[in-house]
Coordinates of C-alpha atoms and ligand atoms in Angstrom, one line a residue:
X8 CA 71.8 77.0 107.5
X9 CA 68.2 76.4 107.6
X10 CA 65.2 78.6 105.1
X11 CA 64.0 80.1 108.3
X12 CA 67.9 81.1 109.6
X13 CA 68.8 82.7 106.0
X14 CA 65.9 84.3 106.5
X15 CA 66.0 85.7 109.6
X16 CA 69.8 87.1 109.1
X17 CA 68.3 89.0 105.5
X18 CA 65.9 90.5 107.9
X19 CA 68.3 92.1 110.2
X20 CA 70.9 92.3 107.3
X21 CA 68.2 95.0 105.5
X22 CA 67.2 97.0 109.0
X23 CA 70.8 97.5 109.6
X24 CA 73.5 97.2 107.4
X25 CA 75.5 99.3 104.7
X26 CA 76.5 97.5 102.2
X27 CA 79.4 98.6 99.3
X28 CA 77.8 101.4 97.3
X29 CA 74.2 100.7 98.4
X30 CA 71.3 102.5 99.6
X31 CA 69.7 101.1 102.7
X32 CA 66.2 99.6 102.2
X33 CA 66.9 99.6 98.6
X34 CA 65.7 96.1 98.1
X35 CA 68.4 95.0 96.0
X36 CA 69.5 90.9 96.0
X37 CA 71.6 89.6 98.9
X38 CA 72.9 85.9 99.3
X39 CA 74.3 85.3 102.3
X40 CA 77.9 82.8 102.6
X41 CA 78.4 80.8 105.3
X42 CA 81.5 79.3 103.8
X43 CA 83.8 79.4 101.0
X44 CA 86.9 77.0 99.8
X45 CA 89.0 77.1 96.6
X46 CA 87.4 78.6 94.2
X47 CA 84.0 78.1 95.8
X48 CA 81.4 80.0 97.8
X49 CA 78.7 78.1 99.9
X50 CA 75.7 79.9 100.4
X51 CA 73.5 79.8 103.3
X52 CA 71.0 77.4 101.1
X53 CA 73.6 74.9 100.2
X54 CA 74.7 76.5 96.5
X55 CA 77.7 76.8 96.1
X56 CA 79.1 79.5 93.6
X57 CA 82.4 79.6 91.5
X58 CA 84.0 82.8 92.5
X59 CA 84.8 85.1 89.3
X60 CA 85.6 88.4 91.4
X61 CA 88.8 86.5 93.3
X62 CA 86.7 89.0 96.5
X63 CA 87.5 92.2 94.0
X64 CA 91.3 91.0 93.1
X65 CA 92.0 89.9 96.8
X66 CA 91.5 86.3 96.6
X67 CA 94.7 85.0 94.4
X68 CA 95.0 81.4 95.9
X69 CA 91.7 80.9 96.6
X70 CA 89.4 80.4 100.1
X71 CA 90.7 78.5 103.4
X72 CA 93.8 78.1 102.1
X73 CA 96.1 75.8 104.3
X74 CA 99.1 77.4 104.4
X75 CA 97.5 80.6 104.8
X76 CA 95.5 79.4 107.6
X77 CA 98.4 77.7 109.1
X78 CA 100.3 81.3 108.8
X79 CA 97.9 83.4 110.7
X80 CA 97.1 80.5 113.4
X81 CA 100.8 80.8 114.2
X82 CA 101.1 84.4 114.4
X83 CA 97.7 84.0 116.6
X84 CA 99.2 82.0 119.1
X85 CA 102.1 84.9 119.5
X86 CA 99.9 88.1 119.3
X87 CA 97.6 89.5 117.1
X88 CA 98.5 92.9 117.6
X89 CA 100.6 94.9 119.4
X90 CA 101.4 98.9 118.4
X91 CA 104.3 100.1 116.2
X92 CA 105.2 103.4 117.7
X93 CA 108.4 102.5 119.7
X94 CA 107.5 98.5 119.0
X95 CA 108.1 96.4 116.0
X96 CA 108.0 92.9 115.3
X97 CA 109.5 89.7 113.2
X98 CA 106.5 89.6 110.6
X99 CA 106.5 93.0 109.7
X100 CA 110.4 93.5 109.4
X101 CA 110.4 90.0 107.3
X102 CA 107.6 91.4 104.9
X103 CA 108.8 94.9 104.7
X104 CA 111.8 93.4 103.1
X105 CA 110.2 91.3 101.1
X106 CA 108.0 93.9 99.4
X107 CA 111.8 95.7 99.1
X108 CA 113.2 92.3 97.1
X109 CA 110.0 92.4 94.7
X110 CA 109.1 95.6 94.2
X111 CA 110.7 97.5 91.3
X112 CA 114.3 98.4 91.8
X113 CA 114.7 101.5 94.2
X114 CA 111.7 101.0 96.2
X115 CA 113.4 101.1 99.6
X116 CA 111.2 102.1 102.7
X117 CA 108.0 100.5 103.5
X118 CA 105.2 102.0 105.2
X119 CA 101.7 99.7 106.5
X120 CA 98.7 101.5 105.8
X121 CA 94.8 100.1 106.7
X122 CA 93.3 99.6 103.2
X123 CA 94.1 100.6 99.9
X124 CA 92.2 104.1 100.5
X125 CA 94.3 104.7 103.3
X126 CA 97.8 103.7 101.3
X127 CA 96.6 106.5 98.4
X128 CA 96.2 108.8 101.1
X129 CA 99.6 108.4 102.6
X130 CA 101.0 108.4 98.9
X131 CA 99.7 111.8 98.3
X132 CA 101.1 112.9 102.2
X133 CA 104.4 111.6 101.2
X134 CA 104.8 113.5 97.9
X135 CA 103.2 116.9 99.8
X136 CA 106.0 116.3 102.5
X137 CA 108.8 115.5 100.0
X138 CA 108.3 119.0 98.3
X139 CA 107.9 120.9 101.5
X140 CA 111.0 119.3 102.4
X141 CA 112.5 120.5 99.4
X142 CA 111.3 124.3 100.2
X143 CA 109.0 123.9 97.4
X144 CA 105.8 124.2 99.7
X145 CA 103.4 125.2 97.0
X146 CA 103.6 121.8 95.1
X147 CA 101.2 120.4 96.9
X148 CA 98.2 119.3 94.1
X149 CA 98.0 115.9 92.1
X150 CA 97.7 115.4 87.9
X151 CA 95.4 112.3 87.6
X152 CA 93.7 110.5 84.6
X153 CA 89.9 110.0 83.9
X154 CA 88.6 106.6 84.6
X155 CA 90.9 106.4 87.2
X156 CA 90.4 104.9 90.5
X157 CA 92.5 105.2 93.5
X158 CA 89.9 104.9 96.6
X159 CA 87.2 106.2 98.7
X160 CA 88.2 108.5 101.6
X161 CA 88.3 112.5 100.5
X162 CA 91.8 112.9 99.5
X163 CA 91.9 109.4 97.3
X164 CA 88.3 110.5 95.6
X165 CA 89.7 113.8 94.5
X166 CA 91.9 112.0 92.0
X167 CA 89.4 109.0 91.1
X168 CA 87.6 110.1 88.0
X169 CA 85.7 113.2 88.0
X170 CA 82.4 111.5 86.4
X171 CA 82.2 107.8 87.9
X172 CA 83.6 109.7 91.2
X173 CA 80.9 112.0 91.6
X174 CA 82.6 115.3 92.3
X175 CA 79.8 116.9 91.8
X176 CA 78.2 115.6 94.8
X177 CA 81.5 116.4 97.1
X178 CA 82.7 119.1 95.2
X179 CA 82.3 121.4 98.1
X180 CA 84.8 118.7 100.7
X181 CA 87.2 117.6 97.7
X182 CA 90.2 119.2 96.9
X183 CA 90.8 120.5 93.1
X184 CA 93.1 118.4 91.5
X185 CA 94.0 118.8 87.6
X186 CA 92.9 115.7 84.9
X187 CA 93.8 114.4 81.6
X188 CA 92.2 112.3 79.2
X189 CA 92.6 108.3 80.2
X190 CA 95.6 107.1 77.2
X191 CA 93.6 105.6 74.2
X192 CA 96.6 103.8 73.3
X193 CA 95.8 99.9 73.9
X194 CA 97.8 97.3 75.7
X195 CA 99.8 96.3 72.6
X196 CA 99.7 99.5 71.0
X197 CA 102.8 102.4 70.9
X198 CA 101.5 105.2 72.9
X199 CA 99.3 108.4 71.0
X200 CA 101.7 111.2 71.0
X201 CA 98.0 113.2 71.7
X202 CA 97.7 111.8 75.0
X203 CA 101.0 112.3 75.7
X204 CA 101.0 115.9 75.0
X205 CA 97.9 116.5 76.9
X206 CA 99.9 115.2 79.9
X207 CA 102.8 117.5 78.9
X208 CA 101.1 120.3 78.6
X209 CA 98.8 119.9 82.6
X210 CA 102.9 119.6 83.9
X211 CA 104.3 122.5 81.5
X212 CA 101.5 124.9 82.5
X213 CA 101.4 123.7 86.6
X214 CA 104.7 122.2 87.5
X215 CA 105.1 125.0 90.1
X216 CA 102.1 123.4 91.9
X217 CA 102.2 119.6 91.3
X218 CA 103.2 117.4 93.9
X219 CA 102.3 114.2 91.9
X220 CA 101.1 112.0 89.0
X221 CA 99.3 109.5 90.7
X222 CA 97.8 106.6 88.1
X223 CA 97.3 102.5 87.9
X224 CA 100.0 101.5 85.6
X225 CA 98.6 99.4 82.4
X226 CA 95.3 98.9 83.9
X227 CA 92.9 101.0 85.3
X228 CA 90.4 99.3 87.5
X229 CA 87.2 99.9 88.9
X230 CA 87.3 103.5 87.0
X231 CA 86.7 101.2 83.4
X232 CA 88.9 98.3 83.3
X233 CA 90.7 99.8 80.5
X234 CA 93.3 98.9 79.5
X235 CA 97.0 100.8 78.0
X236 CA 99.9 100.8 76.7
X237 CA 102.9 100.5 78.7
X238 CA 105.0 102.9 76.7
X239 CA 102.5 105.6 77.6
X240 CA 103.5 104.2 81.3
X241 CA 106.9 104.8 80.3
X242 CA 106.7 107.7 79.0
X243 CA 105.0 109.6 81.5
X244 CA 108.0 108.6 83.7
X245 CA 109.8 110.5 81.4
X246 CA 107.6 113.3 81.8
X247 CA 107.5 113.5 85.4
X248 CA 111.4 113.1 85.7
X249 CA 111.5 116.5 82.7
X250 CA 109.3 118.6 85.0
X251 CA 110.1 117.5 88.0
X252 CA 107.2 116.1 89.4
X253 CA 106.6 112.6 91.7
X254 CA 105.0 109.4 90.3
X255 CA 102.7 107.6 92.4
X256 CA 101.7 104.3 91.3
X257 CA 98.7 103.0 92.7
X258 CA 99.2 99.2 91.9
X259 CA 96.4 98.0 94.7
X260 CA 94.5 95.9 92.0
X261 CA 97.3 95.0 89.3
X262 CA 99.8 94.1 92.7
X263 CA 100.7 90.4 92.9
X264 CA 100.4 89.0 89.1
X265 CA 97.1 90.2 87.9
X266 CA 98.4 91.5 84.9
X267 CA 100.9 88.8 84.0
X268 CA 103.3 90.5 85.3
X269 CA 104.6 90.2 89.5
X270 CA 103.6 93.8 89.2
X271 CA 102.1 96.0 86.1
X272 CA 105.2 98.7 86.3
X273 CA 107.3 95.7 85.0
X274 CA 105.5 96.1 81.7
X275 CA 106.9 99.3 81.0
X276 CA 110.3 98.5 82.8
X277 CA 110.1 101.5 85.3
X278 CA 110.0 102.6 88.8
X279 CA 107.9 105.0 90.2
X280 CA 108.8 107.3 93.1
X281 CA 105.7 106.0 95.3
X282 CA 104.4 102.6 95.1
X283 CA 100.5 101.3 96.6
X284 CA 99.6 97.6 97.2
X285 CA 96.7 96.4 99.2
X286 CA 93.9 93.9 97.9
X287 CA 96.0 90.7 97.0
X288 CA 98.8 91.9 99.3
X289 CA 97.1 90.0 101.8
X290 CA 95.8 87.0 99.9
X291 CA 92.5 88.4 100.4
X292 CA 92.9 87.0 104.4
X293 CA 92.5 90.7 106.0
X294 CA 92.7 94.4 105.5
X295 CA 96.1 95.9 105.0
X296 CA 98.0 98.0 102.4
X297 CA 101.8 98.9 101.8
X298 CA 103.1 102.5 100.5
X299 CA 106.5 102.1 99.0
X300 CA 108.9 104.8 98.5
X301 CA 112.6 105.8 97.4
X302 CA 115.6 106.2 99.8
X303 CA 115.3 110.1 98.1
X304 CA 111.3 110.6 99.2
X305 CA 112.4 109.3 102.5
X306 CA 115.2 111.2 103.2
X307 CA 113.8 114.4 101.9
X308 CA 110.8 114.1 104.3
X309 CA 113.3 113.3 107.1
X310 CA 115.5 116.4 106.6
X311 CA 112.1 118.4 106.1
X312 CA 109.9 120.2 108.9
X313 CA 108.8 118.6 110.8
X314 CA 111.2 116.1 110.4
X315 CA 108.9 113.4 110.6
X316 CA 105.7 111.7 108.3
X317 CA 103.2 113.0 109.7
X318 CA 101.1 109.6 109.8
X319 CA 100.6 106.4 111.9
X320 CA 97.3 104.4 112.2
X321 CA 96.6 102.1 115.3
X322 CA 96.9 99.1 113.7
X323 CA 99.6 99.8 111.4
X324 CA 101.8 96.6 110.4
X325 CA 99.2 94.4 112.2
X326 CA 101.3 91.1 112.8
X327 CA 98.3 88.9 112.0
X328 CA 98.1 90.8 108.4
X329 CA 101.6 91.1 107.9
X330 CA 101.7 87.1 108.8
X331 CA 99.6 86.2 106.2
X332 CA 101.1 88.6 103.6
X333 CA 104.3 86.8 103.3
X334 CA 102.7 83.5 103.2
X335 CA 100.8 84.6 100.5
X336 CA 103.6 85.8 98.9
X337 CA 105.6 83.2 99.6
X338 CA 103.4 80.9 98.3
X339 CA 102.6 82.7 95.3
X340 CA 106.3 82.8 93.9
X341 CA 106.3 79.3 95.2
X342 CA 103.8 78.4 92.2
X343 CA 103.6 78.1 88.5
X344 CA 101.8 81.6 88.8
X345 CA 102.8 83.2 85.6
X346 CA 101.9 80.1 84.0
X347 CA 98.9 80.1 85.6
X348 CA 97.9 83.8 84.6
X349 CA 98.9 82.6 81.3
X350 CA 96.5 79.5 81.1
X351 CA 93.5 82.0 82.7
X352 CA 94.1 84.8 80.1
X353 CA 93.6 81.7 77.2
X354 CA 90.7 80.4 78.7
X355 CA 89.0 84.0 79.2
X356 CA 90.0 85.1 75.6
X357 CA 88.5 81.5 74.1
X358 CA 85.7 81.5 76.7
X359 CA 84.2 84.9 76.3
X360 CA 85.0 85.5 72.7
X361 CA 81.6 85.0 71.1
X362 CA 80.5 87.5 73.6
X363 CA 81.9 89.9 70.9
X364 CA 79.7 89.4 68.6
X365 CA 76.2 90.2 70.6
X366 CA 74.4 93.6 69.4
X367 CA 74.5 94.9 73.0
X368 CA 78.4 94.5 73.8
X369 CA 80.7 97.1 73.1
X370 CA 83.8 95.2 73.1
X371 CA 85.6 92.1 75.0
X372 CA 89.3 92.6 76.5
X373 CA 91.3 90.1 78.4
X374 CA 95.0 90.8 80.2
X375 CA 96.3 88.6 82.3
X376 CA 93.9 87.4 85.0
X377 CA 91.0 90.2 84.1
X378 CA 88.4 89.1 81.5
X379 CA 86.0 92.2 80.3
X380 CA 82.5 91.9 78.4
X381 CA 81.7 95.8 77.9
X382 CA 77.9 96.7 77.2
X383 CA 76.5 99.4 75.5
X384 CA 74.3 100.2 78.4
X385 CA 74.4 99.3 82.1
X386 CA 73.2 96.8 84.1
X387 CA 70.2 96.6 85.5
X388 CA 71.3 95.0 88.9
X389 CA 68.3 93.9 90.6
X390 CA 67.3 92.0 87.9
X391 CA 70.9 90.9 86.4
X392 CA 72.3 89.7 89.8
X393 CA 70.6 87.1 90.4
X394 CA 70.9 85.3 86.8
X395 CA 74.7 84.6 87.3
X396 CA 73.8 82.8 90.9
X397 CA 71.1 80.7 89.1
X398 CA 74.8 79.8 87.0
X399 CA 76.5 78.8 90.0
X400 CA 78.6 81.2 89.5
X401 CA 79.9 84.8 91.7
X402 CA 79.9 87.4 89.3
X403 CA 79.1 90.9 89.9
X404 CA 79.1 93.7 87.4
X405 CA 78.9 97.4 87.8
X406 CA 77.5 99.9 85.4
X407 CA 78.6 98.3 81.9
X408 CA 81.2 96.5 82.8
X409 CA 80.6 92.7 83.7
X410 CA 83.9 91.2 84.2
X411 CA 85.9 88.4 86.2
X412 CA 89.3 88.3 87.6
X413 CA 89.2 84.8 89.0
X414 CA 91.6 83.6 92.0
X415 CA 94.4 82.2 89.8
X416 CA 94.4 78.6 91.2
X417 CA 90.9 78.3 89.2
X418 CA 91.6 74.9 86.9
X419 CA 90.4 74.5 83.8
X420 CA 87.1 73.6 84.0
X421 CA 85.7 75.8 86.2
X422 CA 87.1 78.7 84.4
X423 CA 85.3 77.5 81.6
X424 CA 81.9 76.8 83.9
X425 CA 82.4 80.5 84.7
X426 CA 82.8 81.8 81.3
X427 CA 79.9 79.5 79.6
X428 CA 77.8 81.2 82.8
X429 CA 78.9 84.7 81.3
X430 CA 78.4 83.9 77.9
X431 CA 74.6 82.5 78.8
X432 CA 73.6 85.8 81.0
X433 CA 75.4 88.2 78.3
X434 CA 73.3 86.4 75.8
X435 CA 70.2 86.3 77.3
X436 CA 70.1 90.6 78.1
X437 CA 68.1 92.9 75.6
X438 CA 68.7 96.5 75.6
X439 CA 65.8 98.6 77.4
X440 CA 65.7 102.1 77.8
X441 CA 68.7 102.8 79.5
X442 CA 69.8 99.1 80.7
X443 CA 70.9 95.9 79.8
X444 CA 68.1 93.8 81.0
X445 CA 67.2 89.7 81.1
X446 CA 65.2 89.2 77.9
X447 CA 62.6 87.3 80.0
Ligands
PLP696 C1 90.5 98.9 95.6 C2 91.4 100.0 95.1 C3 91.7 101.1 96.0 C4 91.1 101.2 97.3 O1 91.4 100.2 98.2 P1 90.5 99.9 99.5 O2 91.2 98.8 100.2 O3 89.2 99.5 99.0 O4 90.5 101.2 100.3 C5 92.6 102.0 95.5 N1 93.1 102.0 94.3 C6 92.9 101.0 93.4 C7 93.5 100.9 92.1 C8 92.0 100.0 93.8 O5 91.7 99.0 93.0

């Protein structure tokens, strides 16, 4: 694309669209991409970009992928959509048991939400209709941890952290839910009996009115990309089994191998009652998400009032997305992925090590796929952006967090291209006022 064309599209670009978390007329940088393959963007001037955000955790086999392509072209040439009251189809039968065969033991009935958002949303309306169905109408509220983050429609906000959430701002629309402390514990740490006891004591005190634990097993995303120990994953099972109260995971970002694991329950060896996916469900081809629930949820909902879930989106099951799902998943058990995440994990441990060691970072973590550099302070975005794009590479932090969860056919090299690009922005911020900001 031409100087003049780039240009032109920026122009309209800024007088008309929202972008993720952005003000309009806010000025802030925007590269257009006309194209993207691999691991690699093309912008509209020609550059092209090594992709560190994997399209936030969607993109697990990289861009234009063949067989992906081939998948949906096929499913094209049938129909891309037809409706799934009354209707169903082969692609989403076929994928619906595939998530079944995956998916930790007991996870039996499969329901196809729009996005991730939408799949928390129908969570949390499953466990409010499981306990109805049970006569137990008034546990109906949701026990979440802080730095959590399960989406952005009302319901889903209301158990994202209270802070990076902004409550405040929606506190009049948002339900009340109840919170405890994120676990402290680390990945390879045994879990703080403190954090476990704070947990104990939300379900002791409100077990007449909670409907749910809802949390990201082992890793909690765009809340902190923290990190924690699986036996507190384990044990909060426990805990929700003692006081009789649902556990939702929301496993939309660690779905699919992120962690090291096919999913990040495996770590801990547990089940929950209600299971998320979305992002790399998909293999970052379209929008779609997958609620996963037990035989029991189901069956208490059907012998409820009104007898039915009480949900069903137009495009549920969309053949085209549920086409593409199991290719992608199909062609991710297909590969060396575990070896893969393992090689990725090595390279971002080696590769953003010395990181560690700057005055203004806080602390590097790797698991699996997900490399972290924490600064002290925030980014200062409009000036920050654009140094990892003079890298060739696609990297986009938020707040203090700069971090990369790269598609996981990335080789070698180019994982290394990308952490050498982190290591020279890192390296080259000073602390100013409040922000992390180029040195220059
Ligand atoms: C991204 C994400 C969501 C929301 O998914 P959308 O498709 O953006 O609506 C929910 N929970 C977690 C853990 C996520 O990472």
């Amino acid at each position: 694309m031409n100087q003049e064309r780039a240009k032109a599209l920026l122009d309209i670009d800024h007088a008309h669209v929202w972008h993720p978390y952005s003000a309009v007329d806010a000025g802030m940088p925007l590269f257009p991409v006309v194209s993207a393959s691999g691991v690699r963007l093309t912008l509209a001037d020609g550059r092209e970009l090594i992709d560190g955000m994997a399209s936030w955790w969607c993109v697990i086999h990289g861009y234009n992928h063949p067989v992906l392509n081939h998948a949906i072209e096929r499913q094209l040439g049938e129909m891309a959509h037809v409706m799934f009251g009354g209707l169903t189809h082969p692609p989403a039968v076929h994928l619906a048991r595939k998530l079944v065969e995956i998916s930790p033991q007991g996870l039996e009935l499969v329901f196809f939400a729009d996005s991730g958002s939408v799949s928390v949303e129908v969570a949390m309306k499953m466990a409010v209709q499981y306990w109805h169905g049970q006569g137990r109408p008034n546990k109906c509220r949701f026990v979440a941890l802080r730095n959590g983050y399960h989406g952005d429609t009302l319901h889903a906000m209301s158990v994202c952290d209270p802070v990076t959430g902004m409550h405040s701002l929606f506190s009049a629309v948002l339900p009340k839910q109840f919170f405890v402390a994120a676990p402290q514990a680390g990945f390879a740490q045994p879990a703080d009996p403190e954090d476990l006891q704070a947990l104990e004591r939300v379900l002791v005190e409100h077990r007449e009115e909670i409907a749910a634990l809802i949390l990201e097993p082992v890793v909690q995303g765009a809340g902190g990309m923290r990190f924690y120990s699986p036996d507190y994953l384990r044990a909060a099972r426990a805990l929700c089994d003692r006081y009789q109260v649902l556990l939702i995971a929301d496993e939309i970002a660690t779905g699919f191998g992120r962690t090291g694991r096919l999913f990040a329950c495996e770590h801990a060896g547990i089940t929950p009652d209600i299971l998320c996916l979305g992002k790399a469900l998909t293999g970052g081809y379209t929008t779609m998400a997958a609620t996963l629930t037990t035989r029991a949820v189901g069956e208490a909902i059907a012998h409820g009032d009104p007898g039915v879930f009480m949900h069903g989106p137009t495009f549920m099951a969309n053949p085209l997305a549920c086409a593409v799902s199991l290719a992608s998943i199909e062609l991710l058990l297909d590969s060396p992925w575990q070896g893969r995440v393992s090689m990725i994990e090595q390279g971002l441990r080696e590769g953003l090590a010395a990181c560690a060691d700057m005055a203004h970072v806080a602390e590097v973590r790797v698991l699996g796929a997900i490399g972290v550099v924490e600064l002290i302070r925030p980014v200062d975005m409009r000036r920050v952006q654009p140094l990892f794009v003079e890298q060739g590479v696609w990297v986009r932090p938020f707040g203090r967090l700069v971090y990369v969860m790269p598609p996981f056919v990335m080789e070698q090299d180019d994982l290394a291209l990308l952490t050498s690009a982190v290591m020279r922005v890192v390296g080259g911020l000073v602390v100013e006022g409040e922000y992390c900001v180029p040195s220059f």
